[in-house]
PDB file of C-alpha atoms and ligand atoms in Angstrom:
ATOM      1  CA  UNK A   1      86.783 103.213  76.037  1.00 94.00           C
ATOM      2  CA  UNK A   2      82.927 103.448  75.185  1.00 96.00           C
ATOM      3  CA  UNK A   3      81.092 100.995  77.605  1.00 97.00           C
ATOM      4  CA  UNK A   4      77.537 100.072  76.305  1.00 98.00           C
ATOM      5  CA  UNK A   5      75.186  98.194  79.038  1.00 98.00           C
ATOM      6  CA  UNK A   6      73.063  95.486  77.747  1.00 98.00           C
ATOM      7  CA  UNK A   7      70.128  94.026  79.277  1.00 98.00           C
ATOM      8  CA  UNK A   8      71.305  90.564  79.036  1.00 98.00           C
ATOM      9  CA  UNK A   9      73.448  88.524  76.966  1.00 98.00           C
ATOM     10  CA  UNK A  10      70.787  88.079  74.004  1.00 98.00           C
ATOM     11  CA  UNK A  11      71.182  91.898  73.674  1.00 98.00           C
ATOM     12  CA  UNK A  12      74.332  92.322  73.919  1.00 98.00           C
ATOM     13  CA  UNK A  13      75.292  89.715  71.094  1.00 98.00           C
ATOM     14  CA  UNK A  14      72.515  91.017  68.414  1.00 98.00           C
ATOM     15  CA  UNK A  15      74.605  94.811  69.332  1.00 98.00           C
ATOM     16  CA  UNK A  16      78.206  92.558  68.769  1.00 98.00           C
ATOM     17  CA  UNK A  17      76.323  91.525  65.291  1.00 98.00           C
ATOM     18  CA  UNK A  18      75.746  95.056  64.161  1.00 98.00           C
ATOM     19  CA  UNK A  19      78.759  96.294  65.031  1.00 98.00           C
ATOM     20  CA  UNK A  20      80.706  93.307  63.237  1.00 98.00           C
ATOM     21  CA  UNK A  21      77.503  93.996  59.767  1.00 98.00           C
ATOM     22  CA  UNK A  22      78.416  97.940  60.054  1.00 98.00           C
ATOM     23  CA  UNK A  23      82.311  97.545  59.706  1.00 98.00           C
ATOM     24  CA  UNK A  24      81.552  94.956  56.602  1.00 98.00           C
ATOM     25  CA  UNK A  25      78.384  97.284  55.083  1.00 98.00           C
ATOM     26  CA  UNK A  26      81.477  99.997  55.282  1.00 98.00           C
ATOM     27  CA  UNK A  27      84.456  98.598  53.822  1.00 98.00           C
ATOM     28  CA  UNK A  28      83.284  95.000  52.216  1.00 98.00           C
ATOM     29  CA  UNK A  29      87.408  94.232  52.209  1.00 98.00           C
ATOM     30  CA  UNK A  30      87.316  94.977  56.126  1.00 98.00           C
ATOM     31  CA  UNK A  31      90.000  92.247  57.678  1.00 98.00           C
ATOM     32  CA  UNK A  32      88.451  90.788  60.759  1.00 98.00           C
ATOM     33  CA  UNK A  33      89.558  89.748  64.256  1.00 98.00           C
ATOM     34  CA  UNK A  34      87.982  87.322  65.578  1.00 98.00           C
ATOM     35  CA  UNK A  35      87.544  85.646  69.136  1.00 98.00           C
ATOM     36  CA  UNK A  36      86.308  81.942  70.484  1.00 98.00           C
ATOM     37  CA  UNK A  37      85.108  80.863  74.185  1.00 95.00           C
ATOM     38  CA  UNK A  38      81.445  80.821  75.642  1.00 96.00           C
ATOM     39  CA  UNK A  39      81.103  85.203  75.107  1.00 98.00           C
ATOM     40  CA  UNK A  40      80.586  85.196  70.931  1.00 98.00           C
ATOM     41  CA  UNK A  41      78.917  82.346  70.228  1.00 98.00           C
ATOM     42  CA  UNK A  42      75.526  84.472  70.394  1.00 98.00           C
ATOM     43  CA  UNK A  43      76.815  87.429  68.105  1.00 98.00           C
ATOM     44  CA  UNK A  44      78.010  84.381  65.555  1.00 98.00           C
ATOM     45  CA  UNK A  45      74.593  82.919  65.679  1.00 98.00           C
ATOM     46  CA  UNK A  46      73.177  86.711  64.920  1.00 98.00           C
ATOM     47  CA  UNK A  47      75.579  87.217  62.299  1.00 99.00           C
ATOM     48  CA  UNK A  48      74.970  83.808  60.702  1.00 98.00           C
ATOM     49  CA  UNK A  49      71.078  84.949  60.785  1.00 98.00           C
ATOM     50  CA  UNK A  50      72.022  87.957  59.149  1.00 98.00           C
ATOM     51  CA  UNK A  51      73.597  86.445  56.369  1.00 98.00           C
ATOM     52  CA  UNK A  52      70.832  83.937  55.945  1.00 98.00           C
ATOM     53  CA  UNK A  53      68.462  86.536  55.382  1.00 98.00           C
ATOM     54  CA  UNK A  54      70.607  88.493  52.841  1.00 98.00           C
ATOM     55  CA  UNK A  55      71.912  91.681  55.441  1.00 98.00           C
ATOM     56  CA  UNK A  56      75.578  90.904  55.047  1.00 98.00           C
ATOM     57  CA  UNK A  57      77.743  89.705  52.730  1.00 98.00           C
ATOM     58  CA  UNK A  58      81.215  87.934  53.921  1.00 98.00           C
ATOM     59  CA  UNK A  59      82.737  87.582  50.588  1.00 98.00           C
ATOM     60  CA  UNK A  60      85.273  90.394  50.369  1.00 98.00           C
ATOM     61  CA  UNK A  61      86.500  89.613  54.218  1.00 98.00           C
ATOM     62  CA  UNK A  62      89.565  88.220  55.561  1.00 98.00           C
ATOM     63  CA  UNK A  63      89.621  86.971  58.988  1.00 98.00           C
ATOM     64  CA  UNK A  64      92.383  86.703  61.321  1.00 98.00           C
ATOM     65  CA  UNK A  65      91.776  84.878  64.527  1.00 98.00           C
ATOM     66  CA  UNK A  66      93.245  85.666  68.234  1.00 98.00           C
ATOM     67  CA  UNK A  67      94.638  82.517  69.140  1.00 98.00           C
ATOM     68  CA  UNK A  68      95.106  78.565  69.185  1.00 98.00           C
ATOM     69  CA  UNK A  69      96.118  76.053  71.397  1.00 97.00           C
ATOM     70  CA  UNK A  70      99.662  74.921  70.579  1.00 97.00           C
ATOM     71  CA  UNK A  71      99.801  71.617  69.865  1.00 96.00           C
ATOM     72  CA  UNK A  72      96.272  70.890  68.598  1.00 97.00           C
ATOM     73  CA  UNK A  73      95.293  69.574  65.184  1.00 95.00           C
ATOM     74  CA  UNK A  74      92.372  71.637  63.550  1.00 95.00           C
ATOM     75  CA  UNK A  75      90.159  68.417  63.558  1.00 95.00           C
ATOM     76  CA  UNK A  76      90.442  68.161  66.718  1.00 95.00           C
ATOM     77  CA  UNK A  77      86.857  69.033  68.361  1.00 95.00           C
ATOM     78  CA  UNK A  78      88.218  71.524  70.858  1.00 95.00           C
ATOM     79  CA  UNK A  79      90.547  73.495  68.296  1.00 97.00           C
ATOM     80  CA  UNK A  80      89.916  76.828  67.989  1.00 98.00           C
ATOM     81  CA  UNK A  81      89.883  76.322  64.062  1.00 98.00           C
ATOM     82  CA  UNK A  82      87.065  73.533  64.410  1.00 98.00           C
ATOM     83  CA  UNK A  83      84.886  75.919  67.058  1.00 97.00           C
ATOM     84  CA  UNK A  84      85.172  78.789  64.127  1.00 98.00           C
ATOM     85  CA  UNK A  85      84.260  76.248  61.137  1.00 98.00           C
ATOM     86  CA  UNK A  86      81.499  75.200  63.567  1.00 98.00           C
ATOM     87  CA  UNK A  87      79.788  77.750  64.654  1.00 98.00           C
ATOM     88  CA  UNK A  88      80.297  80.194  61.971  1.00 98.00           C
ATOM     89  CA  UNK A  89      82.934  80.345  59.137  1.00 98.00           C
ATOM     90  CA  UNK A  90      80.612  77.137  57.071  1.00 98.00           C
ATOM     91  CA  UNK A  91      77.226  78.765  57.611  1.00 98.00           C
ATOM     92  CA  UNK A  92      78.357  82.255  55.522  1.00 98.00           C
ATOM     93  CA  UNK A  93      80.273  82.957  52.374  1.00 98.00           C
ATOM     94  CA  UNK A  94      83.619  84.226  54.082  1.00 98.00           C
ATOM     95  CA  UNK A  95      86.331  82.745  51.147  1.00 98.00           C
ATOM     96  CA  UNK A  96      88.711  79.327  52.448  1.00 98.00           C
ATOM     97  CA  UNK A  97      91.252  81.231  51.504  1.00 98.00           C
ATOM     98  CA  UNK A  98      90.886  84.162  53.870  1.00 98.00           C
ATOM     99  CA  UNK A  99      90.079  82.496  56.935  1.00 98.00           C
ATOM    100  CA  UNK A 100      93.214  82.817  59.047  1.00 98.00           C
ATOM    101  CA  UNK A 101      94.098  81.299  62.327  1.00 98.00           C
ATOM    102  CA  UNK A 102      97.438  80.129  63.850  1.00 98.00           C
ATOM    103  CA  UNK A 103      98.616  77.019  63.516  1.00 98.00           C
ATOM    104  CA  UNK A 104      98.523  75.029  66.253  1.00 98.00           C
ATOM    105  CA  UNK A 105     100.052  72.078  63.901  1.00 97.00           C
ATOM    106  CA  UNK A 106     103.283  73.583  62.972  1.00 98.00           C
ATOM    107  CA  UNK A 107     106.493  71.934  63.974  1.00 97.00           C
ATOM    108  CA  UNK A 108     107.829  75.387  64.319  1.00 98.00           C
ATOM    109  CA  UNK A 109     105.795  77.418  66.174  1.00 97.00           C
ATOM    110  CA  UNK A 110     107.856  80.479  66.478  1.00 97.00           C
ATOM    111  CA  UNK A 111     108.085  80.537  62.974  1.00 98.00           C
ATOM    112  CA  UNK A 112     104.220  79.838  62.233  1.00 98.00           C
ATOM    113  CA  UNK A 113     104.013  83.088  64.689  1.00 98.00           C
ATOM    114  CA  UNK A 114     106.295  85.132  62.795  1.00 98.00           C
ATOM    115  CA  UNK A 115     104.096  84.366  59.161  1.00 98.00           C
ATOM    116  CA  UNK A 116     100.755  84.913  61.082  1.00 98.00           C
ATOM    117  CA  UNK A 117     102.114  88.414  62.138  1.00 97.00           C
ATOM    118  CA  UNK A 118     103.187  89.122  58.268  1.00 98.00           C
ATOM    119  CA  UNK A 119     100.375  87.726  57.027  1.00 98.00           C
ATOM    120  CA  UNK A 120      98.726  90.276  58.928  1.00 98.00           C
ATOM    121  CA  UNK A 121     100.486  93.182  58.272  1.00 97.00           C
ATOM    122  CA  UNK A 122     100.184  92.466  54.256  1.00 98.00           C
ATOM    123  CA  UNK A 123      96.630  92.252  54.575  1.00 98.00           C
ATOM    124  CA  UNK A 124      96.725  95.653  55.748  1.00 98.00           C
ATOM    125  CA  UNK A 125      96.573  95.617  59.237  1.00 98.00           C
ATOM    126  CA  UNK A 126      93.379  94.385  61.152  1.00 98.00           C
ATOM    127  CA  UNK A 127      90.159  96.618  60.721  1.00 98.00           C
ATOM    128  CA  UNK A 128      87.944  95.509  64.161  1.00 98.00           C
ATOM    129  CA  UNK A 129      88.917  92.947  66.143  1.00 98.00           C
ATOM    130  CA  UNK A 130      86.446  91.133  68.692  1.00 98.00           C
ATOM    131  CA  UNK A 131      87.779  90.265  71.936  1.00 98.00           C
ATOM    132  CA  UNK A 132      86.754  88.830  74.959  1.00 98.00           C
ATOM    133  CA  UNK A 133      87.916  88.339  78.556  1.00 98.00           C
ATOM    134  CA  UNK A 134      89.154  85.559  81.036  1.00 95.00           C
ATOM    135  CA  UNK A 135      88.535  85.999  84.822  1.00 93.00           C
ATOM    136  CA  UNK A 136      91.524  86.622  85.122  1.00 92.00           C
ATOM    137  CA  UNK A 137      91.678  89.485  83.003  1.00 95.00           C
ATOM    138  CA  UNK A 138      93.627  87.786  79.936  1.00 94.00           C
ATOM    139  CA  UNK A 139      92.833  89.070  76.419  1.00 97.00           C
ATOM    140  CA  UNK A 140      93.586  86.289  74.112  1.00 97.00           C
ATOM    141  CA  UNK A 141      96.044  84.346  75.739  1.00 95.00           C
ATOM    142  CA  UNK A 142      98.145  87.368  76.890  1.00 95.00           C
ATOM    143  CA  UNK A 143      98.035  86.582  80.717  1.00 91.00           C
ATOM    144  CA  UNK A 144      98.431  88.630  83.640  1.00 92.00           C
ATOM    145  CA  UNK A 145     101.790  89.885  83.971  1.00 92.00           C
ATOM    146  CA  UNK A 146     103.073  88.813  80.392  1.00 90.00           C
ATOM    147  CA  UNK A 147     104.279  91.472  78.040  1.00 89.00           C
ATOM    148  CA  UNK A 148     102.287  94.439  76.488  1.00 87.00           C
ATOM    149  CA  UNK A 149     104.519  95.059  73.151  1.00 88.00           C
ATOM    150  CA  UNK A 150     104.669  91.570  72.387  1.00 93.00           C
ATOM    151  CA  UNK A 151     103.441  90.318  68.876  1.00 96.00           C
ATOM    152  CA  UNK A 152     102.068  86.760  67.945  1.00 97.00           C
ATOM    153  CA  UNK A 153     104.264  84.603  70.010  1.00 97.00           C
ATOM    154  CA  UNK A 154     104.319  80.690  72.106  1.00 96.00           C
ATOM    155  CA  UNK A 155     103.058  81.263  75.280  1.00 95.00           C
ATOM    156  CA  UNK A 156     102.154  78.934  78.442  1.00 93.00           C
ATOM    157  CA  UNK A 157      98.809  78.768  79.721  1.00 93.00           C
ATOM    158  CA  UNK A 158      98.271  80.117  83.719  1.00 91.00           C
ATOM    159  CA  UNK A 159      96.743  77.451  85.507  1.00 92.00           C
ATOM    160  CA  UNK A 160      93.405  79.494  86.233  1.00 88.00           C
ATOM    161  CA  UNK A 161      93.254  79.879  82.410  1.00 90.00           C
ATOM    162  CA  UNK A 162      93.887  75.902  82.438  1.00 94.00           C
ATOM    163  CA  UNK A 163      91.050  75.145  84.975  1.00 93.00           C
ATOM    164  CA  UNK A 164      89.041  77.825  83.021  1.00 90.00           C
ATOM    165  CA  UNK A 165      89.349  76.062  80.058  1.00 92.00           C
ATOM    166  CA  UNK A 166      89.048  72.604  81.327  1.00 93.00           C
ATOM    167  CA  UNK A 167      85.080  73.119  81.234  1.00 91.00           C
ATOM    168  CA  UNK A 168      85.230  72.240  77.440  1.00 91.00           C
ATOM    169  CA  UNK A 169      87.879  68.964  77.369  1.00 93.00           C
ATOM    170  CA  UNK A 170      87.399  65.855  79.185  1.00 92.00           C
ATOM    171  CA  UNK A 171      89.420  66.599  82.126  1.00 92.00           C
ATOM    172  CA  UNK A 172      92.036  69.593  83.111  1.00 93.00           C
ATOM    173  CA  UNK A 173      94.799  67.005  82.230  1.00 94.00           C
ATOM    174  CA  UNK A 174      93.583  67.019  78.046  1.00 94.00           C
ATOM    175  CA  UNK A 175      93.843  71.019  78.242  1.00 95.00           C
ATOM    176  CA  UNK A 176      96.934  72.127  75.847  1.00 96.00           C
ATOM    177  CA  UNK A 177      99.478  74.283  78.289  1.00 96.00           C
ATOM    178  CA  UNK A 178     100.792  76.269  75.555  1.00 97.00           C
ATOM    179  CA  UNK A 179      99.133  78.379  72.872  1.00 97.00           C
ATOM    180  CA  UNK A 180      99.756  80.463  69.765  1.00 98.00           C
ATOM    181  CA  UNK A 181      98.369  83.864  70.787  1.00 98.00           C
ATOM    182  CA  UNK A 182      98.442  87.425  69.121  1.00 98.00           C
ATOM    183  CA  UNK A 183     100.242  89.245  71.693  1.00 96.00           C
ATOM    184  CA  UNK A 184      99.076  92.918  73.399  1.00 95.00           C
ATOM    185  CA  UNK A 185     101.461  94.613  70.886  1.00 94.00           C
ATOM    186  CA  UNK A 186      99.426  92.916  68.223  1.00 95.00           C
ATOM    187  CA  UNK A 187      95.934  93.628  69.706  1.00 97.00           C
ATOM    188  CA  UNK A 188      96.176  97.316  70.036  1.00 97.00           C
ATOM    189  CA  UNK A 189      97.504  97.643  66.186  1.00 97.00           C
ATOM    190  CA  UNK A 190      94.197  97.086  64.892  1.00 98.00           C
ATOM    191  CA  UNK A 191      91.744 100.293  63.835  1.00 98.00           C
ATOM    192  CA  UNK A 192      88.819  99.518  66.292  1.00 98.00           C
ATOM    193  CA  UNK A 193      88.181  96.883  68.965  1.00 98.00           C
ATOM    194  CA  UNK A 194      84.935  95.490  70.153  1.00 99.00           C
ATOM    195  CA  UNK A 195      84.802  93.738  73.700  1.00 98.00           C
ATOM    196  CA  UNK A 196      81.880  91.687  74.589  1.00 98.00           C
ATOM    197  CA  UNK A 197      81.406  90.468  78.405  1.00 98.00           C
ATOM    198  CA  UNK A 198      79.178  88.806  79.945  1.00 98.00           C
ATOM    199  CA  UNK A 199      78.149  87.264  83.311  1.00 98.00           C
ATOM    200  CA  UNK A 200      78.572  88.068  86.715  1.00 98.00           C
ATOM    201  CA  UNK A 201      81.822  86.103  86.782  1.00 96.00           C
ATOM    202  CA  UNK A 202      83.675  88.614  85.078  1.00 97.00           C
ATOM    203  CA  UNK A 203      81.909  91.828  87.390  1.00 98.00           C
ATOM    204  CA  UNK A 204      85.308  91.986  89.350  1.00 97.00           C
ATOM    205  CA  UNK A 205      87.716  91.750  86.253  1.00 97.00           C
ATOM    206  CA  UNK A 206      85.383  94.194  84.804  1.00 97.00           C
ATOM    207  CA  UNK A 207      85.578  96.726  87.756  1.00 95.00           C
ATOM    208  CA  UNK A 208      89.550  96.484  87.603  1.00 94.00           C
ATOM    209  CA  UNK A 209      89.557  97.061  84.251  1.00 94.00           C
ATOM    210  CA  UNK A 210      87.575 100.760  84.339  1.00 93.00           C
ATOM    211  CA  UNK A 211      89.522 101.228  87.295  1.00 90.00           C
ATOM    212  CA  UNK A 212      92.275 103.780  85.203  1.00 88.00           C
ATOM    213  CA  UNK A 213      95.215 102.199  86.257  1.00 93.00           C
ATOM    214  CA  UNK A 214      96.453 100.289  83.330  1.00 94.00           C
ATOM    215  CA  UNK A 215      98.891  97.113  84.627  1.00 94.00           C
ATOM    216  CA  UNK A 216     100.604  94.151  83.118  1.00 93.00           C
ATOM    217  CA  UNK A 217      98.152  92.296  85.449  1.00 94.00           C
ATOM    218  CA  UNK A 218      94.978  93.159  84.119  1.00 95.00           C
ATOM    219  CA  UNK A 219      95.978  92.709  80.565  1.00 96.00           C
ATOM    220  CA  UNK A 220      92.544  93.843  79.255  1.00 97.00           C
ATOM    221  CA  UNK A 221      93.296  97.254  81.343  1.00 96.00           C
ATOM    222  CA  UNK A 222      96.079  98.411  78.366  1.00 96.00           C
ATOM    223  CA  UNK A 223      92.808  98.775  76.172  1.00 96.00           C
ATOM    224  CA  UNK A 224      92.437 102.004  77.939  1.00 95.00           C
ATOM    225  CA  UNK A 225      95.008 103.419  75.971  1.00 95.00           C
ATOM    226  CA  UNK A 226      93.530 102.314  72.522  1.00 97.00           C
ATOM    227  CA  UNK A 227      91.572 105.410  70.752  1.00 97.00           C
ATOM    228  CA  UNK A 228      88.985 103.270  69.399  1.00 98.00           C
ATOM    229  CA  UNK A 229      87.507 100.828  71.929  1.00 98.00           C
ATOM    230  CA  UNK A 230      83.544  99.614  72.600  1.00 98.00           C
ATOM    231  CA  UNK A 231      82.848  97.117  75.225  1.00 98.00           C
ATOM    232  CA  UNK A 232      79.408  95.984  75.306  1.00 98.00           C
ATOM    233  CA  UNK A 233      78.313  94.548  78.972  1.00 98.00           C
ATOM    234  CA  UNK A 234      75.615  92.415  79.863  1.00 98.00           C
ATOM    235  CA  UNK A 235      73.965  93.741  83.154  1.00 98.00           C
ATOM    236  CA  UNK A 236      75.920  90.779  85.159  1.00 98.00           C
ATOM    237  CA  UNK A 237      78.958  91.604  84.060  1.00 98.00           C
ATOM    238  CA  UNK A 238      78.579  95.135  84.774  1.00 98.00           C
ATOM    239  CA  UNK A 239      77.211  94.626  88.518  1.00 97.00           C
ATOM    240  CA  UNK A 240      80.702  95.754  90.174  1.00 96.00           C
ATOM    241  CA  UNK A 241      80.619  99.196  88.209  1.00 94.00           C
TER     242      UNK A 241
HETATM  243  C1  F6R B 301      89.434  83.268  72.898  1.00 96.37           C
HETATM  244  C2  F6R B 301      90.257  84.081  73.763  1.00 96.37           C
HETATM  245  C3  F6R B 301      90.046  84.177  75.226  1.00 96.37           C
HETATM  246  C4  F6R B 301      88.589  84.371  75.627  1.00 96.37           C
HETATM  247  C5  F6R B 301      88.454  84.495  77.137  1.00 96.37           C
HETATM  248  C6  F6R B 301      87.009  84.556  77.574  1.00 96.37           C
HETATM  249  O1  F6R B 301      89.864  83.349  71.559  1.00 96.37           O
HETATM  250  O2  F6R B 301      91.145  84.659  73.261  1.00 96.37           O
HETATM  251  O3  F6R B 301      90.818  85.235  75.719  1.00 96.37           O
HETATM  252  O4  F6R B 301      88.087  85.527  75.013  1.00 96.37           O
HETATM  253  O5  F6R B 301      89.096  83.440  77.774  1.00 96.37           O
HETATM  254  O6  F6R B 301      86.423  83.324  77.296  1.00 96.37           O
HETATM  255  P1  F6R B 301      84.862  83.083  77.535  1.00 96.37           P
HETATM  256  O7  F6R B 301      84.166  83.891  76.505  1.00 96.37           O
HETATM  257  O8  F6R B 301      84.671  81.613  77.342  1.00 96.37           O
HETATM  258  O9  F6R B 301      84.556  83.545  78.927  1.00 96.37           O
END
């Protein structure tokens, strides 16, 4: 894993944004992973500036996001598909039809897992996916001790992820406790990853995971075995190192 320190978060999303612009500038077709929570919203904001003023071009890309609550309509203001609309998806030219994320609406959710992972492998397989990480070192919702072969699949939120998560709902009792989530096995198919971190919150989660022991509970520390990895660190979240 390449680990690039940034000075602060502002830096380390415009170096998420070039890294994202560089994959598209290369292969205008590139199929994109893409994350939610607090970490991205800068490198969206960057990319969406980028766009604006002509850099990058979305058209040709197909996106694929990591996860979604399960069961959560996409209007609904905390959906994963409404923060990706949001904050990014309506302010470039990515195509309707190529925006991908599970559906958190389907009465069969097994089955809406089993087309997302299909849907996925037709398109090619994904090209870089963006990932972040929960305190408690989940990557998507793959949580500590779940699975590492596992593909898109149900799972059931840990309560830390709940009270994590409970920041952006109206009270812990609103937060979904089950999710559609791309599992490990999934994550470490695609060509290149990009981590972004940041805050001093995550400093012990980050220290585990560059520790070299890789372990079902540190989910994030099974990227160690990917051949294609860059993490980019604020300075907080790289304090423990
Ligand atoms: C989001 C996701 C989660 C977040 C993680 C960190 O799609 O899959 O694993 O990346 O919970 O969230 P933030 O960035 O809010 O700290």
């Amino acid at each position: 894993m390449k680990r690039i320190i940034c000075k602060n978060y502002d830096e380390m999303s415009r170096l998420g944004s070039y890294v994202c612009a560089e994959q598209v500038w290369r292969k205008p077709n590139s199929v994109l992973g893409f994350a939610t929570g607090s970490t991205p919203m800068g490198m969206y904001k960057c990319l969406v500036d980028m766009y604006k003023g002509g850099m990058v071009d979305f058209s040709g890309i197909t996106a694929f996001n990591l996860d979604e609550y399960y069961p959560m309509s996409k209007s609904h203001e905390q959906s994963y598909d409404y923060y990706m609309w949001d904050r990014f998806f309506a302010h470039i030219n990515v195509k309707r039809e190529n925006v991908n994320l599970p559906n958190g609406g389907a009465s069969d959710p097994q089955k809406a897992c089993e087309e997302y992972e299909n849907k996925i492998r037709l398109c090619g397989g994904i090209d870089l996916q963006l990932l972040g990480i929960g305190n408690n070192g989940h990557i998507a919702f793959n949580e500590p001790g779940d699975s590492l072969r596992v593909r898109t699949h149900v799972t059931e939120l840990t309560e830390n992820t709940i009270a994590a998560n409970a920041r952006f709902f109206e009270c812990r009792d609103d937060v979904p406790r089950r999710a559609l989530s791309m599992g490990m096995g999934s994550i470490m198919q695609a060509r290149r990853i990009l981590m972004l971190i940041s805050g001093k919150s995550k400093a012990p989660v980050v220290k585990q995971m560059f520790s070299g022991v890789v372990t079902p509970q540190i989910p994030a520390s099974v990227l160690q075995l990917h051949n294609d990895v860059v993490v980019l660190l604020d300075e907080a979240a790289a304090s423990g190192l």
